[in-house]
Coordinates of C-alpha atoms in Angstrom, one line a residue:
Chain A
M835 CA 69.2 22.8 26.2
S836 CA 66.7 21.2 24.2
D837 CA 63.6 22.6 22.6
T838 CA 62.1 19.4 22.2
A839 CA 62.2 18.0 25.9
E840 CA 59.0 15.9 27.0
F841 CA 56.3 17.7 28.2
A842 CA 56.7 16.8 31.9
L843 CA 53.2 15.5 32.8
S844 CA 51.9 15.9 36.5
R845 CA 50.9 12.2 38.3
R846 CA 47.1 13.5 37.8
G847 CA 48.2 14.3 34.0
V848 CA 49.5 10.7 33.5
L849 CA 46.5 9.1 35.1
A850 CA 43.9 11.1 33.0
G851 CA 46.2 10.5 29.8
S852 CA 46.1 6.9 30.6
A853 CA 42.4 6.5 30.9
A854 CA 41.9 8.6 27.9
S855 CA 44.2 6.1 25.8
A856 CA 42.3 3.1 27.3
V857 CA 39.1 4.7 26.0
A858 CA 40.7 5.4 22.6
A859 CA 41.9 1.6 22.4
A860 CA 38.3 0.3 22.7
A861 CA 36.3 3.1 20.6
P862 CA 36.3 3.0 16.9
A863 CA 38.9 5.3 15.6
E864 CA 36.8 7.9 13.8
A865 CA 35.0 8.7 16.9
M866 CA 37.8 9.9 18.7
P867 CA 39.8 12.9 18.2
Q868 CA 43.4 12.2 16.3
R869 CA 45.9 11.1 18.5
T870 CA 49.5 10.2 17.9
P871 CA 50.5 6.6 18.4
S872 CA 51.8 7.5 21.9
G873 CA 48.4 8.5 23.0
A874 CA 49.2 12.0 23.6
T875 CA 47.1 15.0 21.9
P876 CA 48.8 16.1 18.8
T877 CA 51.1 19.2 19.3
M878 CA 51.1 22.6 17.9
P879 CA 54.1 24.6 16.7
V880 CA 54.5 28.0 18.9
R881 CA 57.3 30.6 18.1
L882 CA 58.3 32.7 20.9
T883 CA 61.1 35.5 21.5
V884 CA 62.2 34.8 24.9
N885 CA 64.7 37.4 26.3
G886 CA 65.9 38.3 22.8
E887 CA 66.6 34.9 21.4
K888 CA 63.8 33.4 18.8
R889 CA 62.6 29.9 20.0
E890 CA 60.4 27.5 18.3
L891 CA 58.5 25.0 20.1
A892 CA 55.9 22.0 19.3
L893 CA 53.6 21.8 22.3
D894 CA 50.5 20.0 23.5
P895 CA 48.0 22.8 23.5
R896 CA 47.4 22.6 27.2
T897 CA 50.9 23.7 27.7
T898 CA 50.7 27.0 29.9
L899 CA 53.4 29.8 28.9
L900 CA 54.8 28.9 32.5
D901 CA 55.4 25.2 31.6
A902 CA 56.5 26.2 28.1
L903 CA 59.5 28.3 29.9
R904 CA 60.1 25.8 32.6
E905 CA 59.9 22.3 31.0
H906 CA 60.6 22.7 27.6
L907 CA 62.9 26.0 27.3
H908 CA 64.4 24.8 30.6
L909 CA 64.3 28.8 32.1
T910 CA 63.6 27.7 35.8
G911 CA 63.8 30.9 37.2
T912 CA 60.3 31.9 36.7
K913 CA 58.6 29.9 39.5
K914 CA 55.3 27.9 39.8
G915 CA 53.3 28.9 43.2
C916 CA 49.8 28.4 43.1
D917 CA 49.2 27.7 39.2
H918 CA 46.0 29.6 39.5
G919 CA 46.8 33.4 39.3
Q920 CA 46.8 34.0 42.9
C921 CA 50.3 34.4 44.0
G922 CA 52.2 35.9 41.3
A923 CA 55.3 33.7 41.4
C924 CA 54.9 33.1 37.5
T925 CA 54.9 36.8 36.6
V926 CA 56.7 37.5 33.2
I927 CA 56.8 40.4 31.0
V928 CA 55.2 39.7 27.5
E929 CA 55.1 42.4 24.9
G930 CA 56.0 44.8 27.9
R931 CA 53.2 43.8 30.0
R932 CA 53.2 41.8 33.2
I933 CA 51.1 38.6 33.3
N934 CA 50.6 35.5 35.3
S935 CA 52.3 32.9 33.0
C936 CA 50.1 30.2 34.5
L937 CA 47.1 31.4 33.1
S938 CA 47.9 31.9 29.5
L939 CA 48.3 29.0 27.0
A940 CA 51.7 29.2 25.3
L941 CA 49.7 28.9 22.1
Q942 CA 48.1 32.1 22.9
H943 CA 51.5 33.9 22.8
D944 CA 52.6 32.6 19.1
G945 CA 55.0 35.4 17.9
D946 CA 55.1 37.0 21.4
A947 CA 58.2 38.6 22.9
V948 CA 58.6 37.2 26.5
T949 CA 61.2 38.4 29.4
T950 CA 61.8 36.3 32.4
I951 CA 64.0 37.0 35.2
E952 CA 66.9 35.5 33.2
G953 CA 66.4 37.9 30.5
L954 CA 66.3 41.2 33.2
G955 CA 70.2 41.1 34.0
T956 CA 72.7 38.5 34.5
P957 CA 75.1 37.4 37.4
D958 CA 77.9 39.8 36.2
K959 CA 75.3 42.6 35.3
L960 CA 72.1 42.8 37.5
H961 CA 69.1 44.8 36.5
P962 CA 69.0 47.9 38.7
M963 CA 66.0 46.0 40.5
Q964 CA 67.9 42.9 41.1
A965 CA 70.5 45.0 42.6
A966 CA 68.2 46.9 44.7
F967 CA 66.5 43.5 46.1
V968 CA 69.9 42.3 47.0
K969 CA 70.7 45.7 48.6
H970 CA 67.7 45.8 50.6
D971 CA 67.4 42.2 51.5
G972 CA 63.9 42.1 49.4
Y973 CA 63.7 38.2 50.1
Q974 CA 63.8 35.5 52.5
C975 CA 63.5 32.0 51.0
G976 CA 63.3 33.4 47.3
Y977 CA 60.6 31.5 45.8
C978 CA 58.6 34.4 44.9
T979 CA 61.4 36.8 44.1
P980 CA 61.6 36.2 40.4
G981 CA 58.0 37.1 40.0
Q982 CA 58.4 40.1 42.4
I983 CA 61.1 41.6 40.5
C984 CA 59.3 41.2 37.1
S985 CA 56.3 42.7 38.4
A986 CA 58.3 45.4 40.3
V987 CA 60.1 46.3 37.1
A988 CA 56.7 46.4 35.3
V989 CA 55.0 48.7 37.9
L990 CA 57.6 51.2 37.6
D991 CA 56.9 51.3 34.0
E992 CA 53.0 51.3 34.4
I993 CA 53.5 54.2 36.5
K994 CA 55.6 55.9 33.8
R995 CA 52.9 55.2 31.2
D996 CA 50.2 56.6 33.4
V997 CA 48.6 53.4 34.2
P998 CA 46.1 54.7 37.1
S999 CA 45.4 52.6 40.5
H1000 CA 42.8 51.7 42.8
V1001 CA 44.6 54.1 45.5
Q1002 CA 44.8 57.0 43.3
G1003 CA 42.9 60.1 44.7
D1004 CA 42.2 61.6 41.5
L1005 CA 41.9 59.8 38.3
T1006 CA 42.5 62.6 35.8
A1007 CA 45.9 63.2 37.2
K1008 CA 49.2 61.3 36.4
A1009 CA 49.8 58.1 38.1
R1010 CA 53.0 58.8 40.9
F1011 CA 55.0 56.5 42.6
S1012 CA 54.5 56.3 46.4
N1013 CA 54.6 53.4 49.0
M1014 CA 50.7 53.4 49.1
E1015 CA 51.1 52.9 45.2
L1016 CA 53.5 50.3 45.1
R1017 CA 51.8 48.4 47.9
E1018 CA 48.5 48.4 45.8
R1019 CA 50.1 47.5 42.4
M1020 CA 52.1 44.6 44.0
S1021 CA 49.0 43.0 45.5
G1022 CA 49.3 40.3 43.0
N1023 CA 52.5 39.2 44.1
I1024 CA 52.3 37.3 47.3
C1025 CA 55.5 36.4 49.7
R1026 CA 54.7 34.2 52.5
C1027 CA 58.2 35.2 54.2
G1028 CA 56.9 38.5 54.6
A1029 CA 59.5 40.6 52.8
Y1030 CA 57.2 43.1 51.6
S1031 CA 59.0 46.3 53.4
N1032 CA 62.3 45.3 52.2
I1033 CA 60.7 45.0 48.6
A1034 CA 59.0 48.3 49.1
E1035 CA 62.5 49.8 50.0
A1036 CA 64.1 48.2 46.9
M1037 CA 61.5 49.6 44.6
A1038 CA 61.8 53.1 46.2
D1039 CA 65.4 53.1 45.5
V1040 CA 65.1 52.1 41.8
A1041 CA 62.2 54.8 41.3
G1042 CA 64.3 57.6 42.9
E1043 CA 67.3 56.6 40.6
R1044 CA 64.9 57.1 37.8
A1045 CA 63.2 60.3 38.9
Chain B
M1192 CA 43.4 19.7 32.1
R1193 CA 41.5 17.7 29.7
S1194 CA 42.9 17.7 26.2
F1195 CA 41.5 19.9 23.7
T1196 CA 42.2 21.4 20.2
Y1197 CA 42.7 24.8 19.4
E1198 CA 42.4 27.5 16.8
R1199 CA 43.0 31.2 16.1
A1200 CA 40.0 32.8 14.3
T1201 CA 40.5 35.4 11.8
D1202 CA 36.9 36.4 11.3
A1203 CA 34.3 37.1 13.7
V1204 CA 31.3 35.3 12.1
A1205 CA 33.5 32.3 11.4
A1206 CA 34.7 32.3 14.9
A1207 CA 30.9 32.3 16.2
R1208 CA 30.2 29.3 13.4
A1209 CA 33.4 27.3 14.8
V1210 CA 31.9 27.3 18.4
A1211 CA 28.2 27.0 17.4
Q1212 CA 28.9 24.0 15.2
R1213 CA 30.9 22.0 17.8
P1214 CA 29.3 21.1 21.0
G1215 CA 32.1 21.5 23.7
A1216 CA 33.7 24.3 21.9
K1217 CA 34.4 27.6 23.6
F1218 CA 35.9 31.2 22.8
L1219 CA 39.0 32.1 24.2
A1220 CA 40.0 35.6 24.9
G1221 CA 42.3 36.6 27.7
G1222 CA 41.9 33.1 29.4
T1223 CA 42.5 34.0 33.1
N1224 CA 39.2 32.7 34.1
L1225 CA 38.7 29.9 31.6
L1226 CA 42.3 28.5 32.1
D1227 CA 42.0 28.2 35.9
L1228 CA 38.5 26.5 35.5
M1229 CA 40.0 24.0 33.1
K1230 CA 42.8 23.4 35.5
L1231 CA 40.2 22.2 38.0
E1232 CA 38.2 20.5 35.4
I1233 CA 35.3 22.7 36.0
E1234 CA 35.4 23.7 32.5
T1235 CA 36.2 21.0 30.1
P1236 CA 36.0 22.5 26.5
T1237 CA 37.2 19.8 23.5
H1238 CA 38.2 22.8 21.3
L1239 CA 39.2 26.5 21.8
V1240 CA 38.5 29.5 19.4
D1241 CA 41.1 31.8 20.2
V1242 CA 39.7 35.2 19.3
Q1243 CA 42.5 37.7 20.1
D1244 CA 43.1 38.7 16.1
L1245 CA 39.6 39.7 15.5
G1246 CA 40.9 43.4 15.9
F1247 CA 38.1 44.0 18.9
D1248 CA 40.9 45.8 20.8
K1249 CA 39.9 49.6 20.4
I1250 CA 38.1 52.1 22.1
E1251 CA 36.2 54.5 19.7
K1252 CA 33.7 57.3 20.1
T1253 CA 30.2 56.5 19.1
G1254 CA 27.9 59.0 16.8
D1255 CA 25.9 60.1 19.9
G1256 CA 28.8 61.1 22.2
G1257 CA 29.4 57.6 24.0
L1258 CA 32.4 55.3 23.6
R1259 CA 32.4 51.7 22.0
I1260 CA 34.8 49.5 23.9
G1261 CA 36.2 46.5 21.7
A1262 CA 35.6 43.1 23.3
L1263 CA 39.3 42.4 23.6
V1264 CA 40.3 45.7 25.2
T1265 CA 42.3 44.7 28.3
N1266 CA 41.1 45.7 31.6
T1267 CA 44.3 47.7 32.1
D1268 CA 43.6 49.6 28.9
L1269 CA 40.0 50.3 29.6
A1270 CA 40.6 51.6 33.0
A1271 CA 43.7 53.7 31.8
D1272 CA 41.8 55.5 28.9
T1273 CA 41.7 59.0 29.4
R1274 CA 38.1 59.4 28.3
V1275 CA 37.2 56.8 30.6
R1276 CA 38.9 58.4 33.6
R1277 CA 37.3 61.8 32.9
D1278 CA 33.8 60.8 31.9
Y1279 CA 33.1 57.4 33.2
G1280 CA 35.5 57.4 36.4
V1281 CA 32.9 54.8 38.0
L1282 CA 34.1 52.4 35.4
S1283 CA 37.8 53.2 35.8
R1284 CA 37.6 52.7 39.6
A1285 CA 35.6 49.6 39.4
I1286 CA 38.3 47.9 37.3
L1287 CA 41.1 49.0 39.2
A1288 CA 39.4 47.6 42.5
G1289 CA 39.5 44.3 40.9
A1290 CA 42.0 41.6 40.5
S1291 CA 45.7 42.3 40.2
G1292 CA 47.8 44.5 37.7
Q1293 CA 48.9 41.3 36.1
L1294 CA 45.3 39.7 35.7
R1295 CA 44.0 43.1 34.3
N1296 CA 47.0 43.3 31.8
K1297 CA 45.3 39.9 30.2
A1298 CA 41.8 40.0 31.2
S1299 CA 39.6 41.3 28.3
T1300 CA 36.3 43.3 28.6
A1301 CA 34.1 40.5 27.4
G1302 CA 35.8 37.9 29.3
N1303 CA 35.3 40.2 32.6
L1304 CA 31.5 40.1 31.9
L1305 CA 31.5 36.2 31.2
Q1306 CA 33.7 35.5 34.5
R1307 CA 32.0 32.9 36.4
T1308 CA 31.2 32.7 40.2
R1309 CA 33.6 32.3 43.1
C1310 CA 31.2 30.4 45.0
P1311 CA 33.7 27.7 46.8
Y1312 CA 31.1 25.2 46.4
F1313 CA 31.2 25.7 42.6
Y1314 CA 35.0 25.5 42.7
D1315 CA 35.0 22.2 44.9
T1316 CA 34.1 19.4 42.3
N1317 CA 33.5 17.2 45.3
M1318 CA 30.6 19.2 46.2
A1319 CA 27.0 19.5 44.9
C1320 CA 26.5 22.1 42.6
N1321 CA 23.8 22.7 40.2
K1322 CA 26.0 25.3 38.4
R1323 CA 28.5 23.0 37.7
K1324 CA 26.5 20.2 37.0
P1325 CA 22.7 20.9 36.4
G1326 CA 20.3 18.5 38.8
D1327 CA 23.5 18.0 41.4
G1328 CA 21.8 20.0 44.2
C1329 CA 23.5 22.8 46.0
A1330 CA 25.9 22.5 48.8
A1331 CA 26.0 25.9 49.4
I1332 CA 22.4 26.1 50.6
G1333 CA 22.9 25.1 54.3
G1334 CA 26.4 25.3 53.8
Y1335 CA 28.9 28.0 54.6
S1336 CA 27.5 31.3 52.8
R1337 CA 29.3 34.1 53.9
Q1338 CA 30.4 35.3 50.5
L1339 CA 27.4 34.3 48.7
G1340 CA 24.0 36.0 47.3
V1341 CA 21.3 37.8 49.5
I1342 CA 19.0 38.6 46.9
G1343 CA 18.1 37.3 43.3
V1344 CA 19.0 33.9 44.3
S1345 CA 16.9 30.9 43.9
S1346 CA 16.3 27.3 45.7
S1347 CA 18.9 26.1 43.5
C1348 CA 21.5 28.4 43.6
I1349 CA 22.7 31.3 45.9
A1350 CA 25.9 32.1 43.8
T1351 CA 26.8 35.9 43.2
F1352 CA 28.3 37.4 40.1
P1353 CA 31.6 38.3 41.4
G1354 CA 32.8 41.0 39.1
D1355 CA 33.2 44.8 39.8
M1356 CA 33.5 46.3 36.1
A1357 CA 29.9 45.0 35.2
V1358 CA 28.4 46.6 38.4
A1359 CA 29.7 50.1 37.1
M1360 CA 28.6 49.2 33.5
R1361 CA 25.2 48.7 35.1
V1362 CA 24.8 51.8 36.4
L1363 CA 26.1 53.4 33.1
D1364 CA 23.4 51.4 31.2
A1365 CA 26.1 50.0 28.9
V1366 CA 24.9 48.1 26.0
I1367 CA 26.5 44.4 24.9
E1368 CA 27.0 43.9 21.2
T1369 CA 27.2 40.3 19.8
V1370 CA 27.2 38.5 16.6
D1371 CA 26.3 35.1 16.0
A1372 CA 27.0 32.1 13.4
G1373 CA 24.7 33.6 11.3
G1374 CA 26.2 36.9 11.0
Q1375 CA 23.1 38.2 12.9
R1376 CA 24.0 41.1 15.3
R1377 CA 22.4 42.0 18.4
S1378 CA 22.6 44.6 21.0
I1379 CA 21.6 43.6 24.7
P1380 CA 21.1 46.2 27.5
I1381 CA 23.5 45.1 30.3
A1382 CA 20.3 44.8 32.5
D1383 CA 19.4 41.8 30.6
F1384 CA 22.8 40.3 30.2
H1385 CA 23.2 38.4 33.4
R1386 CA 20.6 36.1 34.4
L1387 CA 19.0 35.4 37.8
W1388 CA 19.4 31.6 38.3
G1389 CA 15.9 30.5 38.7
D1390 CA 15.9 26.7 37.8
H1391 CA 19.1 26.9 35.4
P1392 CA 21.8 28.1 37.2
E1393 CA 24.3 26.6 34.7
Q1394 CA 23.5 29.6 32.3
D1395 CA 25.1 32.7 33.6
T1396 CA 24.1 34.9 30.6
S1397 CA 21.3 35.4 28.0
L1398 CA 23.9 34.7 25.4
R1399 CA 23.1 31.8 22.9
A1400 CA 25.2 29.1 21.9
G1401 CA 28.2 30.7 19.8
E1402 CA 27.1 34.4 19.9
L1403 CA 30.3 36.5 20.3
I1404 CA 30.5 39.4 22.1
T1405 CA 32.4 41.8 19.8
A1406 CA 31.8 45.5 21.8
V1407 CA 30.4 47.0 25.0
V1408 CA 28.6 50.5 24.1
L1409 CA 28.6 53.3 26.8
P1410 CA 26.0 56.0 26.5
K1411 CA 27.0 59.4 26.4
P1412 CA 28.6 60.8 30.1
L1413 CA 26.2 61.2 32.7
G1414 CA 28.2 63.9 34.3
G1415 CA 28.1 63.9 38.3
Q1416 CA 30.5 62.5 40.9
H1417 CA 31.5 59.0 40.2
F1418 CA 32.0 56.3 43.1
Y1419 CA 33.1 52.6 43.4
E1420 CA 33.2 51.8 47.1
K1421 CA 34.0 48.1 47.4
V1422 CA 34.1 46.4 51.0
R1423 CA 36.3 43.1 51.1
D1424 CA 38.3 41.0 53.4
R1425 CA 41.8 42.6 52.3
A1426 CA 42.6 46.2 51.1
S1427 CA 43.7 44.8 47.6
Y1428 CA 43.2 41.7 45.6
A1429 CA 40.0 40.2 47.0
Y1430 CA 36.5 40.0 45.7
A1431 CA 33.7 42.1 47.0
L1432 CA 31.8 41.3 50.1
V1433 CA 29.5 44.5 48.9
S1434 CA 30.3 46.9 46.5
V1435 CA 28.6 50.2 45.3
A1436 CA 28.9 51.6 42.1
A1437 CA 27.2 55.1 42.0
V1438 CA 27.0 58.5 39.9
I1439 CA 25.5 61.3 42.1
Q1440 CA 24.4 64.5 40.8
R1441 CA 24.6 67.8 42.7
D1442 CA 20.8 67.8 43.2
G1443 CA 21.4 64.4 45.2
S1444 CA 19.8 62.4 42.5
G1445 CA 21.7 59.7 40.8
R1446 CA 22.3 55.9 40.0
V1447 CA 23.2 53.3 42.1
A1448 CA 24.1 49.5 41.7
F1449 CA 25.4 46.9 44.3
G1450 CA 27.8 44.0 43.4
G1451 CA 28.8 41.0 45.5
V1452 CA 25.2 40.5 46.6
A1453 CA 23.0 39.0 43.8
P1454 CA 23.7 36.6 40.4
K1455 CA 23.9 40.1 38.5
P1456 CA 25.0 43.9 39.2
W1457 CA 21.8 44.6 41.5
R1458 CA 20.2 48.0 40.6
V1459 CA 16.7 48.8 41.4
E1460 CA 15.6 52.0 39.6
E1461 CA 12.6 52.7 41.9
A1462 CA 15.3 52.3 44.9
E1463 CA 17.9 54.9 43.2
A1464 CA 15.0 57.4 43.0
L1465 CA 15.1 57.6 46.8
L1466 CA 18.6 58.7 46.6
P1467 CA 17.7 62.4 48.0
Q1468 CA 16.2 60.6 51.2
G1469 CA 19.6 58.8 52.2
A1470 CA 21.4 55.5 52.1
E1471 CA 18.6 53.5 54.4
A1472 CA 15.8 54.4 52.2
V1473 CA 17.5 53.3 49.0
T1474 CA 18.6 50.1 50.4
A1475 CA 15.4 49.3 52.1
R1476 CA 13.8 49.3 48.5
A1477 CA 16.5 48.0 46.8
F1478 CA 17.0 45.0 49.0
H1479 CA 13.0 44.4 49.5
G1480 CA 12.5 40.7 49.4
A1481 CA 16.2 39.6 50.2
T1482 CA 16.6 36.3 51.5
P1483 CA 20.0 36.3 53.5
T1484 CA 21.4 33.2 55.3
K1485 CA 22.9 33.7 59.0
D1486 CA 26.3 33.9 57.5
N1487 CA 25.6 36.8 55.2
A1488 CA 22.8 38.8 56.7
F1489 CA 25.7 41.3 57.5
K1490 CA 25.7 42.2 53.7
L1491 CA 22.4 44.2 54.1
P1492 CA 23.5 46.6 57.0
L1493 CA 27.0 46.6 55.1
A1494 CA 25.2 47.7 51.9
T1495 CA 23.7 50.4 53.5
R1496 CA 26.8 51.8 55.3
A1497 CA 28.8 51.6 52.1
L1498 CA 26.2 53.6 50.3
A1499 CA 26.2 56.1 53.3
A1500 CA 29.8 56.4 52.8
V1501 CA 29.6 57.1 49.0
L1502 CA 26.8 59.8 49.9
A1503 CA 29.2 61.2 52.6
Q1504 CA 31.9 61.6 50.0
A1505 CA 29.2 63.4 47.5
G1506 CA 28.2 65.6 50.3
T1507 CA 24.8 65.7 48.9
P1508 CA 21.9 67.4 50.4
A1509 CA 20.3 64.2 52.2
Q1510 CA 23.7 63.7 53.9
K1511 CA 24.1 67.2 54.8
K1512 CA 20.5 67.4 56.3
G1513 CA 21.5 64.3 58.5

């Protein structure tokens, strides 16, 4: 596993990059932003603690946290679905809070602790939520599952920390676990196979064990 | 995404200066809206000034019994604050009705106010859009406009402000505090913060170049019952077709603002004076002069019914009479 893997450009990125270097070649050097000889944007250093391990990267500023995890740290458990914060497949836990890693620059997270699906459990020692997803068949194709599990773990923590929700009747009462609550709180994670009811059962199982 | 340079600011005035001095520079807070738009190359900043280290992440009491919310307080933390839940329920309700848990964990208070429209023609870079490209025309006018504005719109743009939080803040008469590159501070009442599009739909707010939001101040609590009724296509994680933020007092008086209908949270003080007469009287006045399209004319009766639902929950005198 290498921290210095080349930033994997999309076809669109390659085209945009080539156009920019063509302009750079034709224009006076001082008028253009500083570029490395290869034509890439200069990289910036980023330090992350990922799943308990300190990692140092040098990244194009455009690199999202999601791409840093997948393309540079090769932690491909976290998935890229829509890449626009709509599907939740990229959900990871940063400094104890679940976020869409596709809508954050890696640079915004310099110094942060990140937990991905690879950090929750291992094949030999599953996180209780992972075990519950297996037990209750909380997936079909599995693509959204790492995001669902990271989100589900964070949702139970949010209820414990008394973060309120839209479906809560009395805002001044303490947040409580219920089927309605978890459906509302998990609405940022889409499952196109429609495994929702089994995901709900897995979460209820884990919440019950904790209660 | 176009390339850009990045810095982390350590001082608010220096951050404002960094943005004011560089054409194409922008502030970066949570980034949940800006990065989305940068990926689509609707926003193409050449330099980002990340303001996360400026310390604007606290909610503090003000001298006159209100709250000062730091610009970088996350939507989750603001909605979960016990004082906000107790005294400004409409605000917690509005925030919790918007986005997803993941987005609320990252999105900031200032960024929420600055989120750009969700007009599909603004998002589709193959379509004409005066907001995206001044002078380009508006493909939404005469296009499919079900989600778009019914009042306060112009012949150059019929987009809406898409947020929920700001609608509640409008009812609460929040004040937005800023600092500029010269260190000058300014307090902008939320009524004057979002602009009507007019001939310049590219300009969403009354902020000047490089002016940085530092906080949002809530005046002392209003009491009363707090409501945020949001009508949308899904039960969760969807933008409002129509929303109603309301604070209703025991005598049936109160305040009300509408979301999803205009370029800004839509509150008409003369209309809310009619609250004791019921929903229809209020919306008839609040939406006087509305210019809906055939696709979104439903928003007018929907606003009346959403407000009627709020008044029914409040059990106000007008509702009991009816």
